[in-house]
Coordinates of C-alpha atoms in Angstrom, one line a residue:
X1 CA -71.4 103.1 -54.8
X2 CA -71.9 99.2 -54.7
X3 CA -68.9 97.1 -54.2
X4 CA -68.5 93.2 -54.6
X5 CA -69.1 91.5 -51.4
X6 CA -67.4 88.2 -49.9
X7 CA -70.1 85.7 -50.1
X8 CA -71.0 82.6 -48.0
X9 CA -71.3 79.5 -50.5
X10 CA -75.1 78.7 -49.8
X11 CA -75.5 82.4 -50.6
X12 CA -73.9 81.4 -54.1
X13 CA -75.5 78.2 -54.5
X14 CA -79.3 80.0 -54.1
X15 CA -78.0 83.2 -56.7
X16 CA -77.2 80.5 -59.3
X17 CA -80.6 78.8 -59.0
X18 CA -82.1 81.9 -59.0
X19 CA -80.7 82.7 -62.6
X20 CA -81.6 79.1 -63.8
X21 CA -79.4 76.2 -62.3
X22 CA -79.9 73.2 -61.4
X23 CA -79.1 71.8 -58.1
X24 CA -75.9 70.9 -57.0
X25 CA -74.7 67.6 -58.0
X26 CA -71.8 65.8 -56.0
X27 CA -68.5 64.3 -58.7
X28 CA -65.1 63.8 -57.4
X29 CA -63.6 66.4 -55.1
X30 CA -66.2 69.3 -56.3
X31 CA -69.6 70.0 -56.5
X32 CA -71.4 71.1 -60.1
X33 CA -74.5 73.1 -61.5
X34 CA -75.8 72.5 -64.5
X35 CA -77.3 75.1 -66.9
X36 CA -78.5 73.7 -69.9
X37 CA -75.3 72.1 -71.4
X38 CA -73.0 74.4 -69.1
X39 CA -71.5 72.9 -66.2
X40 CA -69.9 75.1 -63.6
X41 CA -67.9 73.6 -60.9
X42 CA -68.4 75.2 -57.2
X43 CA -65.2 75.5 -55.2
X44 CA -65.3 74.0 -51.7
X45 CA -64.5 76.3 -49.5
X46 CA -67.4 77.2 -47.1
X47 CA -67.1 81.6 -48.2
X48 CA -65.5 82.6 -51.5
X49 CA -63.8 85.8 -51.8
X50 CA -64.1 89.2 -54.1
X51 CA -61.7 87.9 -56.6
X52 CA -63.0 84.2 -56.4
X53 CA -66.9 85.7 -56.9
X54 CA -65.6 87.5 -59.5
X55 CA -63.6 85.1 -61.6
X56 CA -67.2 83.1 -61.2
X57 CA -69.3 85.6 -62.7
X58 CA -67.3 86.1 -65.6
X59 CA -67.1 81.9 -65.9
X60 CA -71.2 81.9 -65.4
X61 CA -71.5 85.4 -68.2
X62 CA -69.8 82.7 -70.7
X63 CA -71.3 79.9 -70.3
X64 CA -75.0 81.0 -70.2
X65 CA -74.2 84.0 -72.3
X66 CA -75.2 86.6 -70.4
X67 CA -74.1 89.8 -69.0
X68 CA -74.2 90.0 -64.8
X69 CA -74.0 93.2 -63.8
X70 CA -72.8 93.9 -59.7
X71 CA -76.3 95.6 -59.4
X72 CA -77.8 92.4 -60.9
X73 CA -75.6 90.3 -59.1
X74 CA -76.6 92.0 -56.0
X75 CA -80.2 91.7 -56.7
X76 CA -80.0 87.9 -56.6

């Protein structure tokens, strides 16, 4: 069975622009992504955990209003 994965942040960075973001744009002490009119900030460090990926999913399943499965995740 699949499990979530820790993931390196240019891994994360090239998913998200995969399911329709924008490049990452520099503001303060974090990055963003744009999607449409959702903005979704990218923590700094350089890997992000299984609960850190995660709580991100569930952020990017409500702002672009759609479900990500692990398999679809994974598929990224």
């Amino acid at each position: 069975m699949a499990r979530w994965a820790p993931c390196k942040r240019k891994d994360f960075i090239a998913k998200l622009k995969k399911l329709g973001f924008e490049s990452p744009e520099p503001g303060g002490r974090h990055f963003y992504m744009r999607h449409g009119t959702f903005t979704l900030t990218l923590p700094s460090n350089p890997e992000y955990s299984v609960p850190q990926i995660k709580m991100l999913v569930k952020e990017i399943e409500v702002g672009i209003k759609k479900k990500i499965s692990l398999e679809d995740w994974q598929k990224l």
